[in-house]
XYZ file of C-alpha atoms in Angstrom:
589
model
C 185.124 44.610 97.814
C 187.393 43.028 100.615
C 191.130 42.245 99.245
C 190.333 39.248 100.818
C 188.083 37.745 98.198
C 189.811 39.481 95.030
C 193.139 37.457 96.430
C 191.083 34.077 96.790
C 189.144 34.720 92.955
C 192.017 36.188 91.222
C 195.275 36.583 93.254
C 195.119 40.514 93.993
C 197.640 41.202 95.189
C 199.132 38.556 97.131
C 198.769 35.733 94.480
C 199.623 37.928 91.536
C 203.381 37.091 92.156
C 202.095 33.862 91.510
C 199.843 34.433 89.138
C 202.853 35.574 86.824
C 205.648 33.442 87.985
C 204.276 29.970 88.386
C 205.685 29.697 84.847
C 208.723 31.528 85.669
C 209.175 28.658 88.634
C 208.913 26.566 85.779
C 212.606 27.891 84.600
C 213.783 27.481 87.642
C 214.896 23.668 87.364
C 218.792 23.662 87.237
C 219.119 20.381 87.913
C 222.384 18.614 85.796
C 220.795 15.401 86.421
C 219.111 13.733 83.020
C 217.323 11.028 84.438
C 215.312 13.204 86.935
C 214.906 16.473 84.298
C 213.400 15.063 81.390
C 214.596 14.486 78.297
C 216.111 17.247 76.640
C 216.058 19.761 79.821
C 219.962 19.493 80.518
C 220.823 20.440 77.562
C 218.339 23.176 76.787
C 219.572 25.196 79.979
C 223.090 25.156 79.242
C 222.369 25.793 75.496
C 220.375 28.652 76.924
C 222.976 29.762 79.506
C 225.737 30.400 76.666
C 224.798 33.866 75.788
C 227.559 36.339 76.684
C 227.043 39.131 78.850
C 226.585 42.515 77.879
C 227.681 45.456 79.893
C 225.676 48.770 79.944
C 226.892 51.585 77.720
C 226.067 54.255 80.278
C 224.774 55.551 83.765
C 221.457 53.965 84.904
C 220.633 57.596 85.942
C 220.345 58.466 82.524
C 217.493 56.467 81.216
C 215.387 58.725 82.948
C 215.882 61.637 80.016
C 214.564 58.622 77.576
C 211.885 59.589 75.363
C 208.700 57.507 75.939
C 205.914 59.485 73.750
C 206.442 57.681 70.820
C 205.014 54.477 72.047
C 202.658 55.876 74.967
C 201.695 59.036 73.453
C 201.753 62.176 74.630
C 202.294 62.575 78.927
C 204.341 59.883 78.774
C 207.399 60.042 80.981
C 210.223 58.324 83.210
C 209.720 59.158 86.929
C 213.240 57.503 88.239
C 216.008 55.392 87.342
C 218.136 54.409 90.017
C 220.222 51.386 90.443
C 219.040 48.862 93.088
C 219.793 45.172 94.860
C 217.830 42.727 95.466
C 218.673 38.639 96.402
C 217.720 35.910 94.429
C 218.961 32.372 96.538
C 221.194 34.252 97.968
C 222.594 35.816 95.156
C 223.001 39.568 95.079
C 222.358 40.998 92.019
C 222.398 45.008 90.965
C 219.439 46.077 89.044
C 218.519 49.811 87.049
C 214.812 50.070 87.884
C 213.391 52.696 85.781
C 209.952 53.709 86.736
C 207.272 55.759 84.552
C 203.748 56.244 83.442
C 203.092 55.616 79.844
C 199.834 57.645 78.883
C 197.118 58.100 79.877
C 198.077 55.444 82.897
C 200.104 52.737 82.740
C 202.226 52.683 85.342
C 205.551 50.501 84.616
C 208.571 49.249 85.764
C 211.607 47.855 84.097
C 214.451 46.325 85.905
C 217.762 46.196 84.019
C 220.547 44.073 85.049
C 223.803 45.965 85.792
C 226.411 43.626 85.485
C 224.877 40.150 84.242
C 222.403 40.562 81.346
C 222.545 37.561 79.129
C 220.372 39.357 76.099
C 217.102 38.489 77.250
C 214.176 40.228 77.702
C 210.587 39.032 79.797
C 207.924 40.821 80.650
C 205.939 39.428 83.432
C 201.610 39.048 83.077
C 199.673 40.160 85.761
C 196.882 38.201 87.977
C 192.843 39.263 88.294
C 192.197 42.566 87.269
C 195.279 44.149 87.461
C 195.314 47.393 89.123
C 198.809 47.059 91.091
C 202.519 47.140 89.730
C 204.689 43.842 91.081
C 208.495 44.797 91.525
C 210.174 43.250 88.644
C 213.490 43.706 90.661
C 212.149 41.729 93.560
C 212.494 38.118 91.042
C 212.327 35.971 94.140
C 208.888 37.369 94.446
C 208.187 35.901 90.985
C 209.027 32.779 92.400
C 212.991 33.168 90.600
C 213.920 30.824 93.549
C 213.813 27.476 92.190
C 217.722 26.664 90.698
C 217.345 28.508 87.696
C 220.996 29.904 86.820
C 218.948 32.664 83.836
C 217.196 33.850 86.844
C 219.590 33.526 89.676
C 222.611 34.990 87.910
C 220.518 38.270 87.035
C 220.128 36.854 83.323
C 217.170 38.414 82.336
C 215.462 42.226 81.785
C 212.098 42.039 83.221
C 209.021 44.632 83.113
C 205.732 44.462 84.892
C 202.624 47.439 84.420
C 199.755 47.739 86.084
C 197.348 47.892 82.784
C 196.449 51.196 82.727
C 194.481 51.448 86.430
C 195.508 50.910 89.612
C 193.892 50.037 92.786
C 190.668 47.241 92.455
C 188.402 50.383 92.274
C 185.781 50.666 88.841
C 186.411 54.026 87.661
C 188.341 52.176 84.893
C 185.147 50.298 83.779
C 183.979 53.326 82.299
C 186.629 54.897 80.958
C 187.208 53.351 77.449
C 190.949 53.874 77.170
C 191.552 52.309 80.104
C 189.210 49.301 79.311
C 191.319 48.847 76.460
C 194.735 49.436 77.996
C 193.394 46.207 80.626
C 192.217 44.707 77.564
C 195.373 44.174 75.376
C 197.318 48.048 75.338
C 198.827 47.615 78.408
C 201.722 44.618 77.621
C 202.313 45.891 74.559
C 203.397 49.517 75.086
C 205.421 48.479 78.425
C 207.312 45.706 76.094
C 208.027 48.447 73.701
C 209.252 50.997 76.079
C 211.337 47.697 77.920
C 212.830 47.269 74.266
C 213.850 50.803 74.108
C 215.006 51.098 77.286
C 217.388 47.919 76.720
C 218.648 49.374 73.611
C 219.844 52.847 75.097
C 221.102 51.202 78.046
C 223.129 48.629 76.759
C 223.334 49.897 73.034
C 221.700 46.783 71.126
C 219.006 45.498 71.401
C 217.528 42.406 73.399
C 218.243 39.031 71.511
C 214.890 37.353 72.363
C 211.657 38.454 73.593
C 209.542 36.161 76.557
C 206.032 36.693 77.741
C 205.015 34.890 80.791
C 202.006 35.188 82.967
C 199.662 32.769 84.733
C 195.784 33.723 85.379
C 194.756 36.646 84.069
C 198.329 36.867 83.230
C 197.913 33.948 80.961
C 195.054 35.607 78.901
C 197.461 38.839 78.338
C 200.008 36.028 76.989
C 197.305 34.437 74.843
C 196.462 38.097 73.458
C 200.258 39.082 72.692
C 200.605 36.227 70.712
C 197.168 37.119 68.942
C 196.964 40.823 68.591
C 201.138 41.527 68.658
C 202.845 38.269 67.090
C 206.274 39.842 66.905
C 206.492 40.808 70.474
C 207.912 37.624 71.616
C 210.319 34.529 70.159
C 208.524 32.788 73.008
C 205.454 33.318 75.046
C 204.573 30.820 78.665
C 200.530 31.069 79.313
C 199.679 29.434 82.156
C 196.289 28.536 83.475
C 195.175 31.558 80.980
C 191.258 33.398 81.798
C 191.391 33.331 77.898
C 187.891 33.698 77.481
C 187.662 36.645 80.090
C 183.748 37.023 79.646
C 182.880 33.448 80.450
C 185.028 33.340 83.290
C 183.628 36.662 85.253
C 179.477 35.768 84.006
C 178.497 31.845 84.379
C 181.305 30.514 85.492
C 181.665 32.045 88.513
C 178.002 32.571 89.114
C 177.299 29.423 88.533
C 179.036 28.446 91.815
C 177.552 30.695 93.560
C 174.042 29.858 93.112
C 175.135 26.035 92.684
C 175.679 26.009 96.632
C 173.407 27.919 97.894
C 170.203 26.494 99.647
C 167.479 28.342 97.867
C 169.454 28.849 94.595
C 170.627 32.666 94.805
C 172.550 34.604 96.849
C 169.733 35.101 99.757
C 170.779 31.231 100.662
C 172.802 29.878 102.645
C 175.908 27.296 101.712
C 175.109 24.166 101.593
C 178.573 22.636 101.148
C 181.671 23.509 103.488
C 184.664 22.809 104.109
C 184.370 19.638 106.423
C 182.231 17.633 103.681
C 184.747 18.920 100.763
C 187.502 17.245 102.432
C 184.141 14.033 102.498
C 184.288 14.716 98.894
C 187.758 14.665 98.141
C 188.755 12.016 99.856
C 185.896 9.832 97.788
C 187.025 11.071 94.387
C 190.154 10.452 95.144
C 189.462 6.859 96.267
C 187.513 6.126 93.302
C 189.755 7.882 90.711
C 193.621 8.050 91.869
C 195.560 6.522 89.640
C 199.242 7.295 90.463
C 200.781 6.048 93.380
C 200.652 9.206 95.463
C 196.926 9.200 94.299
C 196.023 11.882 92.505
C 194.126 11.792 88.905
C 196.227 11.628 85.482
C 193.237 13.069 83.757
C 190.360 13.887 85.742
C 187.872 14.010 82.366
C 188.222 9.765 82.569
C 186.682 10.091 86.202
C 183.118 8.560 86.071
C 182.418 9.661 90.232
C 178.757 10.436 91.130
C 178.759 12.117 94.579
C 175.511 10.216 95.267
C 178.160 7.256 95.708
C 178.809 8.673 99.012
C 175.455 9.856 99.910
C 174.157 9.195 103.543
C 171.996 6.103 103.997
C 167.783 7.298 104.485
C 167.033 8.531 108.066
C 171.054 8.611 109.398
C 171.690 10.126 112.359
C 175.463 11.010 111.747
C 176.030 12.583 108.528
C 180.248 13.492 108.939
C 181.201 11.227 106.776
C 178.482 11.129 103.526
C 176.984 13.631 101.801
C 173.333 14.977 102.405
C 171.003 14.879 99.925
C 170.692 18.639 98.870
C 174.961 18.384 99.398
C 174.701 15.335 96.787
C 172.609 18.145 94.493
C 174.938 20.856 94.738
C 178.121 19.107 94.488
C 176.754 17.474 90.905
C 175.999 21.155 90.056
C 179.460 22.729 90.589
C 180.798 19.789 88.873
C 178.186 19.876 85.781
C 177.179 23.417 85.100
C 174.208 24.758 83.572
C 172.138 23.543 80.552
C 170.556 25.511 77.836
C 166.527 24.998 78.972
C 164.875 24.798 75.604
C 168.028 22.916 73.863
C 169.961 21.233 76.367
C 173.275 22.534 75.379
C 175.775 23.154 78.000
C 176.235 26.379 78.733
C 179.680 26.103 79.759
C 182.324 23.477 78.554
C 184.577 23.848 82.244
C 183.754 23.180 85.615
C 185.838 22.461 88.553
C 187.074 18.677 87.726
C 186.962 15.818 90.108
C 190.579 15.826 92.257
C 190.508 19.570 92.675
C 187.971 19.526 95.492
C 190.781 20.000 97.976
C 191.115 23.697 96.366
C 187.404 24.547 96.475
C 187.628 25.808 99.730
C 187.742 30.105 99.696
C 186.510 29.401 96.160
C 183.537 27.655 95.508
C 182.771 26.314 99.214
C 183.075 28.938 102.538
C 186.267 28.663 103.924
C 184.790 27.839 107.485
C 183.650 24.417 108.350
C 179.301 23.894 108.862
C 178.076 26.851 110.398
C 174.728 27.864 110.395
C 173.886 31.142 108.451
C 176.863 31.743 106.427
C 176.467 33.485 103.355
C 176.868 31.831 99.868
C 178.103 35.467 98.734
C 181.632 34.384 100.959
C 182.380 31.930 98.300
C 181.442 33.903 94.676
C 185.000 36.299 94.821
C 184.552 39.029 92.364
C 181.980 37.561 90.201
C 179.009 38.284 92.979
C 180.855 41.916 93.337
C 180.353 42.551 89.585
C 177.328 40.944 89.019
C 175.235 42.187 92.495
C 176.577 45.980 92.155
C 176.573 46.229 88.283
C 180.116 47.948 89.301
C 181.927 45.907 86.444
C 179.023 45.496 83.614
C 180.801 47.800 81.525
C 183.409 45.178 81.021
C 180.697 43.119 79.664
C 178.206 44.971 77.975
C 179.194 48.742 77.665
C 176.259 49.695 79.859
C 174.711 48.883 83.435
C 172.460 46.392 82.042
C 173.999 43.445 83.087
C 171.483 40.924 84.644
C 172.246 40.520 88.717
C 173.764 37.567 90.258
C 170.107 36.408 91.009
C 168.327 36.910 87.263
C 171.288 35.945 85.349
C 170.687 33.874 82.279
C 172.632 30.555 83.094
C 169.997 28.332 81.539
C 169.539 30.392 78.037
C 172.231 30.159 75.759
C 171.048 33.524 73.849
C 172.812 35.301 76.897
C 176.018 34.892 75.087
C 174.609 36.843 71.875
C 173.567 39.420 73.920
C 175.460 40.250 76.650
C 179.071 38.724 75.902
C 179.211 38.962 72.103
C 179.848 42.634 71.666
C 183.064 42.523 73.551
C 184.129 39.586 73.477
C 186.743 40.583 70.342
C 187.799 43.269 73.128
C 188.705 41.438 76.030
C 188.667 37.339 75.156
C 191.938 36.014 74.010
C 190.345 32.944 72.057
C 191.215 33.210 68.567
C 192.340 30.222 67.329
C 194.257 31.548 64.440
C 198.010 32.417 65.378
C 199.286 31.454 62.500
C 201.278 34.988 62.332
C 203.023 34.019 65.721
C 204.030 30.597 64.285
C 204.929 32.204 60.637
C 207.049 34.556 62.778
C 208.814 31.976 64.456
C 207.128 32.124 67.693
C 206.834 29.052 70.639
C 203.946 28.537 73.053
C 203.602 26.544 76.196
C 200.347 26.081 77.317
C 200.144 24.969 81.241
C 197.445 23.937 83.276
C 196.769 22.645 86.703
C 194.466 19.909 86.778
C 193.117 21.231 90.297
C 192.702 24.591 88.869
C 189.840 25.657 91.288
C 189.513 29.026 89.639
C 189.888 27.996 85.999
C 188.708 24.840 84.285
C 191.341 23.248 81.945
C 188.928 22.008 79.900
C 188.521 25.723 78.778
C 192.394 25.745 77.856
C 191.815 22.449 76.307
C 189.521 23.596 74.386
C 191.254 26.676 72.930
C 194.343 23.977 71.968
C 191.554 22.004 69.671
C 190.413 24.708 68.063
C 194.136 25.836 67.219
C 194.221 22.310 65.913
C 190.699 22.585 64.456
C 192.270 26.090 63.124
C 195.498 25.707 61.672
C 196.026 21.613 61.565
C 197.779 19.305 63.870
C 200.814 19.679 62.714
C 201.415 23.070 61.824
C 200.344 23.940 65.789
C 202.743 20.509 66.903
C 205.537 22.749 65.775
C 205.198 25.758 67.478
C 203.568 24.910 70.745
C 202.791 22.758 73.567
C 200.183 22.147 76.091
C 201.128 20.377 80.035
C 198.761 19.395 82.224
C 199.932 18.840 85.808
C 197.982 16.316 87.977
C 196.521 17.759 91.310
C 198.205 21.080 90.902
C 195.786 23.779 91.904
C 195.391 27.439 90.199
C 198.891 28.529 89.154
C 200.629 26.304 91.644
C 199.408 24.956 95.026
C 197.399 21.559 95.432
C 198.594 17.786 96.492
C 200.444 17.660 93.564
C 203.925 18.209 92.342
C 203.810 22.441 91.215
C 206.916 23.133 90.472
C 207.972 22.520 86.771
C 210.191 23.729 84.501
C 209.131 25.811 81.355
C 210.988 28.800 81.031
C 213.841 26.794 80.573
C 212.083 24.773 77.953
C 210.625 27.797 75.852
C 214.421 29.275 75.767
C 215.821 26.124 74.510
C 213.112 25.707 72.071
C 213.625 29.635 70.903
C 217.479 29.812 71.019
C 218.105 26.139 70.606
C 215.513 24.566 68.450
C 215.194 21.742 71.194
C 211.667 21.187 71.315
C 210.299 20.452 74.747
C 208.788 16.664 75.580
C 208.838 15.600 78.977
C 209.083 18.438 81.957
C 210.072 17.358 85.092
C 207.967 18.393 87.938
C 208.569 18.587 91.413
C 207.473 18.889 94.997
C 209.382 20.554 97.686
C 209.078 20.708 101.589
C 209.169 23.993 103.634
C 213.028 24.262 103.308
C 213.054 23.968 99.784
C 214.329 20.192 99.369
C 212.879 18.236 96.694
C 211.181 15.270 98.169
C 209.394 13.602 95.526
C 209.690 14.028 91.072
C 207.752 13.545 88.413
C 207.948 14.076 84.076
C 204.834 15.735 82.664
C 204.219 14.958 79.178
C 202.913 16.737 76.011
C 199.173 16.651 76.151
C 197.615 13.987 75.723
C 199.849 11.588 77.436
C 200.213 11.123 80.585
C 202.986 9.890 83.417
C 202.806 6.043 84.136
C 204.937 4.361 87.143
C 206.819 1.486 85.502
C 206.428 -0.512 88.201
C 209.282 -0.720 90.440
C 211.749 1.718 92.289
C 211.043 4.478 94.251
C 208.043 6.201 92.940
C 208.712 9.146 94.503
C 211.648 9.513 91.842
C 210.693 11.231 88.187
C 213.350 8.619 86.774
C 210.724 5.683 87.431
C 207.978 6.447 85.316
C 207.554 6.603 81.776
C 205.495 8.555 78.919
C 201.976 6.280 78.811
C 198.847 6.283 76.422
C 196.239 8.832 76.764
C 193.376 7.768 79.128
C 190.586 10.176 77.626
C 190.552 10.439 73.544
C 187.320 12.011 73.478
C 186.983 15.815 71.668
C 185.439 19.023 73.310
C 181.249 18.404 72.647
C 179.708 20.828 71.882
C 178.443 23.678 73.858
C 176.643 27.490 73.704
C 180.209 29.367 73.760
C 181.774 27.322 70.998
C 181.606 30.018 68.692
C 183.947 32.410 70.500
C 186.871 29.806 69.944
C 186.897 30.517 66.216
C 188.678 32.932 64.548
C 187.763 37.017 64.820
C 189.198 40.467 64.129
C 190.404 41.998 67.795
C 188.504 44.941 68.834
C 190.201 47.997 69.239
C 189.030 50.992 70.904
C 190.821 54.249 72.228
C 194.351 55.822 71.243
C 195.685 53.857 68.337
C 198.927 50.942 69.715
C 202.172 51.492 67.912
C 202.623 48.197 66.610
């Protein structure tokens, strides 16, 4: 398949940097000023910033006679360690990289400050299927760029892995070690062999432990703090593909056959990208509810494309909606329903504000043009689903029903095809009650334009911890933001950058427990030109009324506008809790 597409469906390669750091950018804020940072940010970086330094106890060059085979097994082994540069804001900082392969293939790479490591440890998630290794020594790549004096100062050891396969080739889909090092293996053993490495380098160990990813890289958060609570003090998932299966079946496909004119992928669109930005504007119209109009909370938007729909017999339909473009854009929005029972079939779809980031996605990227394919818009799912080159991730054998026979109607596909590995590769379970008994904090972040990944999907996995564990207990240990008109991992109208790395240190190290996160927009040079707090779920931001709205400092924490729980739906049952599969050579815990 075309890098192309995997970059637009999963950001591979060029959006995994994102894909992991979109939460790192969320450290980033080093603002000093308390009105405009939220309450309790100020302090929680320089609380967080007070760790000495510790100096390395010998030559980078050295790490590479480390042994490695008691975490990766046997073939494990260092392949260099040599001291680099790189410049974060133009700071220059002097990293050991130490490169390996921990067995059978999981390629790694840990960069180790040389002079400015503040006792910290992160390992970084990566986006879509994995299959590359991002440069843990490049941190601006990460998006380390955005004031953050941990970052910018060199503060922390970071480690990235590929997960066991590289390239966006399917050999891996049948190779059962492999699936499993993608699966959950992968982290792990590189945040082991990070931890050793920090200990003979600097002789002690690391003082706390972060996870953060985004994506795909959220899910692999979601399943350290499930299958390896110890890992990490404190773990950022944002936008997380927690239930993997879902995501790469109906939820994609569903798009795909959604907006095509005969309902498979022989059709042509029927949406593009000049009636999306129809679309958008409408919703927005109808639902914007800040003063830069976007949507607070897109689930209290009651918008019916057929609001917009072109009068009977017009001649010039550029600025309404067709009939069969009134049909499909209800369809991306609604999903699927069960035929015989008239469940939904899926509890996410894209949500009204985010039709700005359809385009590449669920719409063609070009504007009407007769002929295009619907295939252009359905990424890696229509890959998977129309070569059978992935069904092993599903279903452990080519049996996986195509693109054009799939079972979005009948609920019973999730019994059949998803159920037997879903405890493999779905980061669901509810139940993390051994993180939070181990001391462990969780942000949860979304985008409400997520175009890739519905929110409701992430809200629904923070119910069932509630559902799970009780209100409370999960009020203690983690937190969920929801970012108007930010798209998948960053990107959209609204305001992307935020500050959460920050937040989870100062929660860890401090015991200041995040509230409200000040978000931010910034123009091509980097300057902040407009603010904004985001709250713990469910409230939302709400302009008091006067001053400069563009400025975080005039708005305040307001009431939330949608009370209503997660209905119910066909994949319900996979948010409960489960015993994690586990397949392949055994993970030192």
């Amino acid at each position: 398949m075309p890098t192309s597409l995997l970059q637009r469906r999963f950001g591979l390669p060029a959006l995994s940097a994102l894909c992991i750091s979109a939460a790192l950018l969320a450290a980033c804020n080093g603002s000093d000023d308390s009105a405009s940072t939220g309450a309790g940010s100020t302090s929680a970086t320089a609380a967080a910033t007070a760790l000495a330094v510790v100096k390395p106890v010998m030559d980078c060059a050295q790490l590479a006679s480390v042994d490695l085979t008691d975490i990766g097994g046997a073939g494990s082994t260092i392949t260099s360690a040599a001291v680099t540069t790189t410049t974060i804001n133009g700071n220059t900082i002097s990293m050991c990289a130490v490169k390996g392969t921990l067995a059978p293939s999981n390629t790694f790479e840990v960069a180790l400050p040389v002079s400015s490591w503040t006792q910290r440890f992160a390992e970084l998630g990566c986006g879509g299927l994995c299959g590359n290794l991002s440069d843990p020594t490049r941190q601006s790549a990460f998006s380390f760029t955005y004031n953050c004096p941990l970052v910018q100062q060199g503060g922390f050891v970071t480690a990235a892995t590929d997960m066991g396969h590289s390239g966006n080739g399917t050999a891996w889909t049948t190779n059962e070690q492999q699936q499993a090092d993608f699966a959950y293996r992968g982290q792990h053993i590189t945040t082991l062999a990070a931890k050793k490495l920090i200990k003979a380098y600097y002789g002690q160990a690391q003082k706390y432990s972060y996870f953060v990813g985004c994506s795909d890289g959220g899910r692999e958060a979601l399943m350290a703090a499930q299958r390896y609570p110890n890992d990490y003090n404190g773990i950022v998932a944002g936008a997380p593909a927690a239930h993997f299966q879902i995501q790469n079946s109906v939820f994609h496909g569903w798009s795909v056959v959604s907006n095509s004119t005969t309902g498979n992928s022989s059709g042509n669109s029927v949406l593009y990208a000049d009636k999306i930005a129809v679309l958008h504007r409408a919703v927005l119209a109808a639902c914007g509810d800040t003063p830069d109009g976007l949507i607070s909370d897109p689930r209290a938007c009651s918008f019916d494309p057929a609001s917009i729909a072109c009068a009977t017999g017009a001649l010039d339909t550029s600025a309404c909606l067709t009939p069969a473009e009134v049909a499909a854009a209800g369809k991306i929005y609604g999903g699927p329903l069960d035929a015989t029972t008239r469940e939904r079939m899926q509890i996410g779809r894209p949500l009204p504000g985010s039709e700005g980031n359809w385009v590449g996605v669920e719409v063609p990227s070009t504007s009407t043009s007769t002929g295009a394919p619907v295939a252009v818009s359905s990424g890696v799912f229509s890959y998977n689903i129309v070569t059978g080159a992935y069904n092993l991730i599903f279903t452990g054998s080519p049996t996986m029903p195509t693109i054009d026979n799939f079972g979005y109607t009948d609920a019973s596909f999730y019994s059949t095809y998803l159920a037997p590995n879903h405890p493999l590769y779905d980061a669901t379970n509810p139940d993390l009650s051994a993180f939070q008994k181990a001391g462990g904090k969780l942000i949860l972040w979304h985008g409400w334009a997520d175009q890739h990944i519905s929110p409701r999907y992430t809200i629904a996995y923070y119910e069932a911890m509630q559902n799970t564990m009780g209100q409370s207990t999960v009020d203690g240990f983690t937190r969920m933001y929801l970012v108007p008109g930010v798209g998948h991992c960053g990107g959209g109208e609204g305001l992307a950058n935020i500050d959460l790395v920050s937040q989870i240190t100062g929660w860890v190290e401090q015991s200041n427990a995040p509230d409200s996160v000040m978000s931010y927009r910034t123009d091509t040079a980097g300057n902040v030109t407009a603010s904004r707090p985001v709250y713990p779920y469910p409230a939302v931001a709400q302009y008091k009324g006067s001053g400069d709205w563009h400025d975080g400092a005039n708005y305040t924490s307001g009431a939330p506008l949608y009370n209503v729980r997660t209905p119910a739906w066909a994949g319900a049952m996979f948010y409960t809790p489960y015993t994690p599969k586990q397949q392949g050579v055994a993970t030192p815990l």
